[in-house]
Structures are given as C-alpha cells and as structure tokens.
C-alpha cells in the first residue's frame, strides 16, 4: 500500500529515487533526458585513429572543467589493442556521438580526495592549469611531430578577453604548454538559423 501511494504522488523518476535510491535522475531536472544506464558506458580502449577534442570552461575562484572527447567515426575500422579483450571497442555506439573519456574538474576536495561540491575552485594560475592539462595528456596518442593528437581545443570565449596584458588564451598557448584554443559558440538559446546549446545537448542525449 505504501508503494502504491508513492506512485500516486510522484512521477516515475521520483518514485525510482524513493524506492531504489536512484538519484542520478531527478524529477524536474533541466536535462531530464539524462539516463545513467544509457549515457554512462562500459570502459573500453578508444582506437587511436578516432578524432579527439578537448573543451575548457575556465574558472579560478569557481571550479573549472576540462573535458576530453572522442568522436565515434562513420566507418568502423577493426582495432585490436593489446591487453584484455574485454576492453576492445564493440562497435556499439552511434556514429558521430561524443564520448567524454576524461575530465579534470577543478574544485576543492576533502581529505579522501572526494569532491566537496561546494562550488569553490582551486584558484590555480593559468600556467598551473596548463601544466595540469599537459600532464593529463601524456598518454594520449601522439602526432608525428610529438604533440598529443588532439584535433582541436574549444574554450569559453571569456579567456580571449584582453585586459591590459596577454589574454588567458595567449598564456595557454605560450611555450612550453602550446595549448591553442578556439572560442566556443556558447549561446544557450537558439538564434536565427542556429540551434542553441541547450537544445543541442538535449538532441544528443536523446
């Protein structure tokens, strides 16, 4: 009877949270298309020929987010990496989908290394952040000239602002980091002839 009453007062997602402890999906969330069972995928070794990209949403007092992405190609080329075959790609993802395979979220952590979720950033300098990105790319596939095989890097347009000295983007691009960003097109809502960012995220989640 108690379970029946819950179904009468809450939607399916909220009832799932109450009964099963599934708080990954919150009833009424902005992106309620998110489904951990669908969008969180088993670990696999990304083939080295897949196009890779990196995104940056900068923050110092507030957390920053660096994301590394792989794009599933139109054509499936069999790739058998060394090691455990359980981690070989199974050709089971939609063509053109984005796989976020690594993230560096710059927020405060507790003594156990767990995010404190207090919306407080690490207050790193641009140079410290750039070095952290380079350190995390040491195991990326390499270009013939030696750098990581990241096809392009996109960042919040705010890092390109000039304020009496080198912009943040210029400091990221300086040696020895050589992290060259292009400004992201980040309007959240649509304009004439263009899809807004929110609609684009929803479309991809669906």
Short mmCIF file of C-alpha atoms in Angstrom, two decimals, residues 5-200:
data_model
loop_
_atom_site.label_atom_id
_atom_site.label_comp_id
_atom_site.label_asym_id
_atom_site.label_seq_id
_atom_site.Cartn_x
_atom_site.Cartn_y
_atom_site.Cartn_z
CA UNK A 5 0.68 5.63 -2.55
CA UNK A 6 4.15 6.69 -3.73
CA UNK A 7 3.15 6.02 -7.33
CA UNK A 8 0.13 8.25 -6.85
CA UNK A 9 2.08 11.27 -5.57
CA UNK A 10 5.29 11.15 -7.64
CA UNK A 11 6.41 10.74 -11.23
CA UNK A 12 8.26 7.60 -12.38
CA UNK A 13 11.71 9.13 -11.86
CA UNK A 14 10.96 10.42 -8.37
CA UNK A 15 9.40 7.09 -7.37
CA UNK A 16 12.52 5.31 -8.66
CA UNK A 17 14.64 7.60 -6.48
CA UNK A 18 12.49 6.95 -3.41
CA UNK A 19 12.29 3.18 -3.81
CA UNK A 20 15.63 2.28 -5.39
CA UNK A 21 17.89 5.10 -4.25
CA UNK A 22 18.42 6.12 -7.89
CA UNK A 23 19.21 9.83 -7.53
CA UNK A 24 21.07 10.06 -10.86
CA UNK A 25 17.83 11.29 -12.43
CA UNK A 26 15.97 13.98 -10.52
CA UNK A 27 12.34 14.63 -11.40
CA UNK A 28 12.08 18.08 -12.98
CA UNK A 29 15.81 18.36 -13.75
CA UNK A 30 16.68 20.72 -16.59
CA UNK A 31 18.14 17.89 -18.69
CA UNK A 32 15.70 15.16 -17.66
CA UNK A 33 16.76 13.20 -20.76
CA UNK A 34 19.88 12.13 -18.86
CA UNK A 35 19.88 8.42 -18.07
CA UNK A 36 22.92 6.92 -16.39
CA UNK A 37 22.05 3.46 -17.69
CA UNK A 38 22.18 4.81 -21.25
CA UNK A 39 24.77 7.57 -21.15
CA UNK A 40 27.39 6.04 -18.83
CA UNK A 41 29.02 3.30 -20.88
CA UNK A 42 31.39 0.45 -20.00
CA UNK A 43 35.09 1.22 -20.19
CA UNK A 44 36.82 0.49 -23.49
CA UNK A 45 40.10 1.36 -25.19
CA UNK A 46 39.48 4.21 -27.63
CA UNK A 47 41.08 3.42 -31.01
CA UNK A 48 43.97 5.82 -31.65
CA UNK A 49 42.63 6.91 -35.06
CA UNK A 50 39.40 8.39 -33.61
CA UNK A 51 39.21 12.19 -33.69
CA UNK A 52 39.78 13.67 -30.25
CA UNK A 53 38.93 17.10 -28.92
CA UNK A 54 39.26 18.98 -25.65
CA UNK A 55 36.99 21.56 -24.04
CA UNK A 56 37.61 24.07 -21.27
CA UNK A 57 35.21 26.04 -19.12
CA UNK A 58 37.57 28.24 -17.15
CA UNK A 59 37.22 29.14 -13.50
CA UNK A 60 39.58 30.13 -10.71
CA UNK A 61 37.54 31.11 -7.66
CA UNK A 62 34.79 28.92 -9.15
CA UNK A 63 35.55 25.40 -10.43
CA UNK A 64 36.87 24.88 -13.94
CA UNK A 65 36.09 21.89 -16.11
CA UNK A 66 38.40 20.34 -18.70
CA UNK A 67 36.86 17.59 -20.82
CA UNK A 68 38.46 15.22 -23.31
CA UNK A 69 36.21 13.83 -26.05
CA UNK A 70 36.41 11.17 -28.73
CA UNK A 71 34.12 11.22 -31.78
CA UNK A 72 32.79 7.89 -33.00
CA UNK A 73 33.70 7.74 -36.72
CA UNK A 74 31.29 6.97 -39.56
CA UNK A 75 33.21 3.88 -40.54
CA UNK A 76 34.12 1.07 -38.19
CA UNK A 77 37.75 0.02 -38.59
CA UNK A 78 38.55 -3.07 -36.59
CA UNK A 79 41.16 -2.26 -33.96
CA UNK A 80 42.51 -4.93 -31.65
CA UNK A 81 44.56 -3.24 -28.94
CA UNK A 82 46.91 -5.28 -26.81
CA UNK A 83 45.67 -6.46 -23.46
CA UNK A 84 42.37 -7.67 -22.09
CA UNK A 85 39.85 -8.23 -24.95
CA UNK A 86 37.03 -7.16 -22.63
CA UNK A 87 38.16 -3.57 -23.23
CA UNK A 88 38.14 -3.74 -27.03
CA UNK A 89 35.61 -1.50 -28.76
CA UNK A 90 32.48 -3.49 -29.66
CA UNK A 91 31.15 -1.24 -32.46
CA UNK A 92 28.10 -0.47 -30.34
CA UNK A 93 27.92 3.34 -30.30
CA UNK A 94 26.03 5.64 -32.70
CA UNK A 95 28.15 7.19 -35.43
CA UNK A 96 29.11 10.77 -34.62
CA UNK A 97 28.36 10.53 -30.91
CA UNK A 98 30.68 12.18 -28.41
CA UNK A 99 32.41 10.07 -25.76
CA UNK A 100 33.69 12.07 -22.81
CA UNK A 101 36.51 9.81 -21.70
CA UNK A 102 38.35 12.02 -19.21
CA UNK A 103 37.55 15.02 -17.05
CA UNK A 104 39.52 17.29 -14.79
CA UNK A 105 37.14 19.21 -12.56
CA UNK A 106 38.94 21.92 -10.63
CA UNK A 107 37.10 22.05 -7.33
CA UNK A 108 38.07 21.67 -3.69
CA UNK A 109 38.32 18.11 -2.37
CA UNK A 110 38.29 16.66 1.14
CA UNK A 111 40.99 14.60 2.86
CA UNK A 112 39.85 11.48 0.96
CA UNK A 113 40.20 13.20 -2.42
CA UNK A 114 36.41 13.43 -2.90
CA UNK A 115 34.76 16.49 -4.41
CA UNK A 116 33.25 18.75 -1.78
CA UNK A 117 30.59 20.07 -4.24
CA UNK A 118 30.86 23.50 -2.62
CA UNK A 119 31.29 25.46 -5.88
CA UNK A 120 34.75 26.62 -4.78
CA UNK A 121 37.57 26.42 -7.30
CA UNK A 122 41.24 25.54 -6.89
CA UNK A 123 42.36 29.13 -7.62
CA UNK A 124 45.10 27.91 -9.95
CA UNK A 125 47.01 30.25 -12.21
CA UNK A 126 46.66 29.79 -15.97
CA UNK A 127 50.14 28.29 -16.04
CA UNK A 128 49.32 25.77 -13.31
CA UNK A 129 46.15 24.74 -15.13
CA UNK A 130 48.01 24.48 -18.45
CA UNK A 131 50.65 22.24 -16.86
CA UNK A 132 47.91 20.06 -15.36
CA UNK A 133 46.35 19.64 -18.81
CA UNK A 134 49.70 18.71 -20.35
CA UNK A 135 50.35 16.18 -17.59
CA UNK A 136 46.98 14.53 -18.23
CA UNK A 137 47.71 14.25 -21.96
CA UNK A 138 51.00 12.38 -21.64
CA UNK A 139 49.31 9.08 -22.53
CA UNK A 140 47.35 10.45 -25.49
CA UNK A 141 48.22 9.16 -28.99
CA UNK A 142 50.98 11.34 -30.42
CA UNK A 143 51.29 13.30 -33.64
CA UNK A 144 54.31 12.65 -35.87
CA UNK A 145 55.93 15.81 -34.51
CA UNK A 146 55.44 14.58 -30.95
CA UNK A 147 52.49 16.52 -29.50
CA UNK A 148 49.22 14.93 -28.35
CA UNK A 149 46.83 14.04 -31.19
CA UNK A 150 44.08 16.45 -30.11
CA UNK A 151 42.36 17.69 -33.28
CA UNK A 152 41.05 20.89 -31.72
CA UNK A 153 40.51 22.63 -28.41
CA UNK A 154 37.48 24.75 -27.59
CA UNK A 155 37.17 27.13 -24.64
CA UNK A 156 34.80 29.58 -23.06
CA UNK A 157 35.12 32.82 -25.10
CA UNK A 158 35.87 34.75 -21.89
CA UNK A 159 39.50 33.55 -21.93
CA UNK A 160 40.12 35.57 -25.11
CA UNK A 161 39.34 38.92 -23.49
CA UNK A 162 42.15 41.47 -23.44
CA UNK A 163 42.63 43.30 -20.15
CA UNK A 164 45.86 45.23 -20.31
CA UNK A 165 48.12 42.23 -20.92
CA UNK A 166 48.20 38.82 -22.55
CA UNK A 167 44.80 37.15 -22.59
CA UNK A 168 44.30 33.84 -20.82
CA UNK A 169 44.19 32.19 -24.26
CA UNK A 170 47.61 33.63 -25.12
CA UNK A 171 49.04 32.36 -21.84
CA UNK A 172 47.67 28.86 -22.51
CA UNK A 173 49.23 28.99 -26.00
CA UNK A 174 52.67 30.07 -24.74
CA UNK A 175 55.54 27.62 -24.58
CA UNK A 176 56.06 25.10 -23.14
CA UNK A 177 52.29 24.43 -22.97
CA UNK A 178 51.28 25.22 -26.58
CA UNK A 179 47.56 24.79 -25.82
CA UNK A 180 45.83 26.67 -28.64
CA UNK A 181 42.09 27.16 -28.15
CA UNK A 182 39.36 28.38 -30.43
CA UNK A 183 36.44 30.25 -28.86
CA UNK A 184 33.36 28.16 -28.27
CA UNK A 185 29.98 29.15 -29.69
CA UNK A 186 28.17 29.10 -26.38
CA UNK A 187 24.75 30.83 -26.58
CA UNK A 188 22.41 28.70 -24.52
CA UNK A 189 19.30 29.55 -26.55
CA UNK A 190 18.83 29.50 -30.29
CA UNK A 191 19.34 32.37 -32.68
CA UNK A 192 18.09 32.81 -36.24
CA UNK A 193 19.27 29.82 -38.24
CA UNK A 194 21.22 28.28 -35.33
CA UNK A 195 20.44 25.76 -32.64
CA UNK A 196 21.12 26.85 -29.07
CA UNK A 197 23.43 24.92 -26.78
CA UNK A 198 20.67 23.61 -24.52
CA UNK A 199 18.71 22.21 -27.49
CA UNK A 200 21.88 20.65 -28.88
#
